Amino acid sequence: MRGGARRHPDLELLQEGSRLTCQETRSKKVNMLHPERSSLLCRAWLAVTISILGSRPTDSRDVSASRPNILLLMADDLGIGDVGCYGNNTIRTPNIDRLAQDGVRLTQHLAAASVCTPSRAAFLTGRYPLRSGMVSSDGSRVLQWTAVPGGLPANETTFAKILKDRGYATGLIGKWHLGLNCESSTDHCHHPLRHGFDHFYGMPFSMMGDCARWDISEKRAGLERTLHVGVQIAAFAALTLAAGKRTRLLPVSWAPVICSVIASTLLFISSRVLGVLIVRADCFLMRNHGITEQPMNFSRTASLMLTEVSSFIQRNKQGPFLLFVSFLHVHTPLITTENFIGRSRHGLYGDNVEEMDWMVGRILDVLDREGLTNRTLVYFTSDHGGSLEAQLGPHQYGGWNGIYKGGKGMGGWEGGIRVPGIFRWPGVLPAGREVHEPTSLMDVFPTVVRLGGGETPQDRVIDGRDLLPLVLGTAPHSDHEFLMHYCEKFLHAARWHQREQRGKDRETSM
């Protein structure tokens, strides 16, 4: 039942202040009965009411440090307008919608950045990416290569690291995109296992169009154009020098002519094999520190991910565990298995969204089968908004951000940062509740740390706020007064959620 858990009428009577004594209740409900019988009925009524109270979701004090299993599901480049429970009635997402029906839906949930790397850094650390250095000022807004010597700093504390120290089994399955190595190809200084995860299976980099040699290209097409220009310049130089040598107009030896020819040939060969090199360099799967598939066989990637998720849950079902499933869907090149091709009304992108929703359902089925549903907090979101610029001719290969302007990479506009946010924890969180207060992906950090019995770091600023009071309904308002929105290191927008002294709130966006 959307909008809040069903409440028993007698429970409301008791909650109105617990002002009714047994005698007052007797006078209202049983004043026609014998006094002794009335007293018995009064005590019975109180017992039933207290039992109802005990069955309702508890407050945040009761669930703190309760150490549930924690399952975090994050889509890649999913637009908020692509999900049924956020208003889409043409792309089928029944499993994500079921999470919202059975749990709490956040309507003003915001990413800390509109692109992958900084947003994911903020999610894991609870801090604006500017604080951890996971932003740039030269246009390289995300990590561009697997082998780049950079990533999430070793001195940053992730929620996985804290919960691991508290006895949780921690796992990451899917996309990382926060760096791999520093000085050598084997030091793995930025690897997920260095940031609190016991187990990693997935891509250390990111899915991209270049992995499938799409016409939509992140870097291959630009590099090929640069190499083609180099080929032309070197060939022109070789011809000019050769003609000058033969006509004796240029007093040069044959050495520069030969060098120009060699350079032109090498640049031409490089342009022809560049796509293959990128696929091998960036598009591979790892299990912990070892490479398991290079290049990837995309026809079985989804099934491999699901098998890995099921295996992790089964190994750690005695709990508690923290599992972060970071989907490769729905980033271009929209790798979709044959069973889902052509099923949606929105082309390949819609097919990919519906396959991801099916994967969500399969993961939830594992929890049901293992009897873990009521002991597991499930969270679903996206790392940022859909990509409006993923277009090729008349075809749109990126997401839809509903009524919100802008998209991926557009840091000051709502479409790039407004994301789905759904929590489900049966028996604890009220089913069908909606929260219309501003919240952030960074809020997941203090929330899961508190649930796991950990403490947030005291030696640094944590920008996230504990969501438990909001999702439980014990607090009416968000703890965020300001939320900042950056593009690289530059502040593009600020959201001000003003608190007035008399309890009236006013929200202003600037």
JSON list of N, CA, C and O in Angstrom, two decimals, residues 437-455:
[
{"chain": "A", "resi": 437, "resn": "GLU", "atom": "N", "xyz": [12.06, 14.28, 0.70]},
{"chain": "A", "resi": 437, "resn": "GLU", "atom": "CA", "xyz": [13.13, 15.14, 1.18]},
{"chain": "A", "resi": 437, "resn": "GLU", "atom": "C", "xyz": [14.39, 14.94, 0.33]},
{"chain": "A", "resi": 437, "resn": "GLU", "atom": "O", "xyz": [14.61, 13.85, -0.22]},
{"chain": "A", "resi": 438, "resn": "PRO", "atom": "N", "xyz": [15.27, 15.95, 0.20]},
{"chain": "A", "resi": 438, "resn": "PRO", "atom": "CA", "xyz": [16.51, 15.79, -0.56]},
{"chain": "A", "resi": 438, "resn": "PRO", "atom": "C", "xyz": [17.46, 14.80, 0.12]},
{"chain": "A", "resi": 438, "resn": "PRO", "atom": "O", "xyz": [17.74, 14.92, 1.33]},
{"chain": "A", "resi": 439, "resn": "THR", "atom": "N", "xyz": [17.91, 13.83, -0.63]},
{"chain": "A", "resi": 439, "resn": "THR", "atom": "CA", "xyz": [18.85, 12.82, -0.14]},
{"chain": "A", "resi": 439, "resn": "THR", "atom": "C", "xyz": [19.94, 12.62, -1.18]},
{"chain": "A", "resi": 439, "resn": "THR", "atom": "O", "xyz": [19.80, 13.05, -2.33]},
{"chain": "A", "resi": 440, "resn": "SER", "atom": "N", "xyz": [21.02, 11.95, -0.81]},
{"chain": "A", "resi": 440, "resn": "SER", "atom": "CA", "xyz": [22.18, 11.82, -1.67]},
{"chain": "A", "resi": 440, "resn": "SER", "atom": "C", "xyz": [22.70, 10.39, -1.66]},
{"chain": "A", "resi": 440, "resn": "SER", "atom": "O", "xyz": [22.52, 9.65, -0.67]},
{"chain": "A", "resi": 441, "resn": "LEU", "atom": "N", "xyz": [23.38, 10.00, -2.75]},
{"chain": "A", "resi": 441, "resn": "LEU", "atom": "CA", "xyz": [24.08, 8.72, -2.75]},
{"chain": "A", "resi": 441, "resn": "LEU", "atom": "C", "xyz": [25.09, 8.65, -1.61]},
{"chain": "A", "resi": 441, "resn": "LEU", "atom": "O", "xyz": [25.38, 7.57, -1.10]},
{"chain": "A", "resi": 442, "resn": "MET", "atom": "N", "xyz": [25.63, 9.79, -1.21]},
{"chain": "A", "resi": 442, "resn": "MET", "atom": "CA", "xyz": [26.61, 9.81, -0.11]},
{"chain": "A", "resi": 442, "resn": "MET", "atom": "C", "xyz": [25.98, 9.38, 1.21]},
{"chain": "A", "resi": 442, "resn": "MET", "atom": "O", "xyz": [26.71, 8.95, 2.13]},
{"chain": "A", "resi": 443, "resn": "ASP", "atom": "N", "xyz": [24.66, 9.47, 1.32]},
{"chain": "A", "resi": 443, "resn": "ASP", "atom": "CA", "xyz": [23.98, 9.10, 2.56]},
{"chain": "A", "resi": 443, "resn": "ASP", "atom": "C", "xyz": [24.03, 7.60, 2.83]},
{"chain": "A", "resi": 443, "resn": "ASP", "atom": "O", "xyz": [23.81, 7.17, 3.98]},
{"chain": "A", "resi": 444, "resn": "VAL", "atom": "N", "xyz": [24.28, 6.81, 1.80]},
{"chain": "A", "resi": 444, "resn": "VAL", "atom": "CA", "xyz": [24.35, 5.36, 2.00]},
{"chain": "A", "resi": 444, "resn": "VAL", "atom": "C", "xyz": [25.51, 5.01, 2.93]},
{"chain": "A", "resi": 444, "resn": "VAL", "atom": "O", "xyz": [25.42, 4.07, 3.72]},
{"chain": "A", "resi": 445, "resn": "PHE", "atom": "N", "xyz": [26.59, 5.75, 2.86]},
{"chain": "A", "resi": 445, "resn": "PHE", "atom": "CA", "xyz": [27.77, 5.47, 3.69]},
{"chain": "A", "resi": 445, "resn": "PHE", "atom": "C", "xyz": [27.44, 5.46, 5.18]},
{"chain": "A", "resi": 445, "resn": "PHE", "atom": "O", "xyz": [27.60, 4.43, 5.86]},
{"chain": "A", "resi": 446, "resn": "PRO", "atom": "N", "xyz": [26.97, 6.59, 5.76]},
{"chain": "A", "resi": 446, "resn": "PRO", "atom": "CA", "xyz": [26.69, 6.53, 7.21]},
{"chain": "A", "resi": 446, "resn": "PRO", "atom": "C", "xyz": [25.54, 5.60, 7.55]},
{"chain": "A", "resi": 446, "resn": "PRO", "atom": "O", "xyz": [25.50, 5.04, 8.65]},
{"chain": "A", "resi": 447, "resn": "THR", "atom": "N", "xyz": [24.61, 5.38, 6.62]},
{"chain": "A", "resi": 447, "resn": "THR", "atom": "CA", "xyz": [23.47, 4.52, 6.90]},
{"chain": "A", "resi": 447, "resn": "THR", "atom": "C", "xyz": [23.90, 3.07, 7.09]},
{"chain": "A", "resi": 447, "resn": "THR", "atom": "O", "xyz": [23.55, 2.43, 8.09]},
{"chain": "A", "resi": 448, "resn": "VAL", "atom": "N", "xyz": [24.67, 2.54, 6.14]},
{"chain": "A", "resi": 448, "resn": "VAL", "atom": "CA", "xyz": [25.06, 1.14, 6.24]},
{"chain": "A", "resi": 448, "resn": "VAL", "atom": "C", "xyz": [26.12, 0.94, 7.33]},
{"chain": "A", "resi": 448, "resn": "VAL", "atom": "O", "xyz": [26.17, -0.11, 7.98]},
{"chain": "A", "resi": 449, "resn": "VAL", "atom": "N", "xyz": [26.96, 1.95, 7.54]},
{"chain": "A", "resi": 449, "resn": "VAL", "atom": "CA", "xyz": [27.94, 1.85, 8.62]},
{"chain": "A", "resi": 449, "resn": "VAL", "atom": "C", "xyz": [27.23, 1.74, 9.97]},
{"chain": "A", "resi": 449, "resn": "VAL", "atom": "O", "xyz": [27.59, 0.91, 10.81]},
{"chain": "A", "resi": 450, "resn": "ARG", "atom": "N", "xyz": [26.21, 2.54, 10.15]},
{"chain": "A", "resi": 450, "resn": "ARG", "atom": "CA", "xyz": [25.46, 2.49, 11.42]},
{"chain": "A", "resi": 450, "resn": "ARG", "atom": "C", "xyz": [24.75, 1.16, 11.58]},
{"chain": "A", "resi": 450, "resn": "ARG", "atom": "O", "xyz": [24.75, 0.57, 12.67]},
{"chain": "A", "resi": 451, "resn": "LEU", "atom": "N", "xyz": [24.13, 0.68, 10.51]},
{"chain": "A", "resi": 451, "resn": "LEU", "atom": "CA", "xyz": [23.43, -0.61, 10.59]},
{"chain": "A", "resi": 451, "resn": "LEU", "atom": "C", "xyz": [24.38, -1.75, 10.91]},
{"chain": "A", "resi": 451, "resn": "LEU", "atom": "O", "xyz": [24.02, -2.70, 11.60]},
{"chain": "A", "resi": 452, "resn": "GLY", "atom": "N", "xyz": [25.60, -1.66, 10.39]},
{"chain": "A", "resi": 452, "resn": "GLY", "atom": "CA", "xyz": [26.58, -2.72, 10.61]},
{"chain": "A", "resi": 452, "resn": "GLY", "atom": "C", "xyz": [27.29, -2.64, 11.94]},
{"chain": "A", "resi": 452, "resn": "GLY", "atom": "O", "xyz": [28.17, -3.45, 12.21]},
{"chain": "A", "resi": 453, "resn": "GLY", "atom": "N", "xyz": [26.95, -1.65, 12.75]},
{"chain": "A", "resi": 453, "resn": "GLY", "atom": "CA", "xyz": [27.57, -1.52, 14.06]},
{"chain": "A", "resi": 453, "resn": "GLY", "atom": "C", "xyz": [28.90, -0.81, 14.04]},
{"chain": "A", "resi": 453, "resn": "GLY", "atom": "O", "xyz": [29.64, -0.86, 15.02]},
{"chain": "A", "resi": 454, "resn": "GLY", "atom": "N", "xyz": [29.21, -0.12, 12.93]},
{"chain": "A", "resi": 454, "resn": "GLY", "atom": "CA", "xyz": [30.47, 0.62, 12.84]},
{"chain": "A", "resi": 454, "resn": "GLY", "atom": "C", "xyz": [30.31, 2.07, 13.24]},
{"chain": "A", "resi": 454, "resn": "GLY", "atom": "O", "xyz": [29.21, 2.53, 13.57]},
{"chain": "A", "resi": 455, "resn": "GLU", "atom": "N", "xyz": [31.42, 2.78, 13.19]},
{"chain": "A", "resi": 455, "resn": "GLU", "atom": "CA", "xyz": [31.44, 4.20, 13.49]},
{"chain": "A", "resi": 455, "resn": "GLU", "atom": "C", "xyz": [31.97, 4.95, 12.28]},
{"chain": "A", "resi": 455, "resn": "GLU", "atom": "O", "xyz": [32.94, 4.53, 11.65]}
]
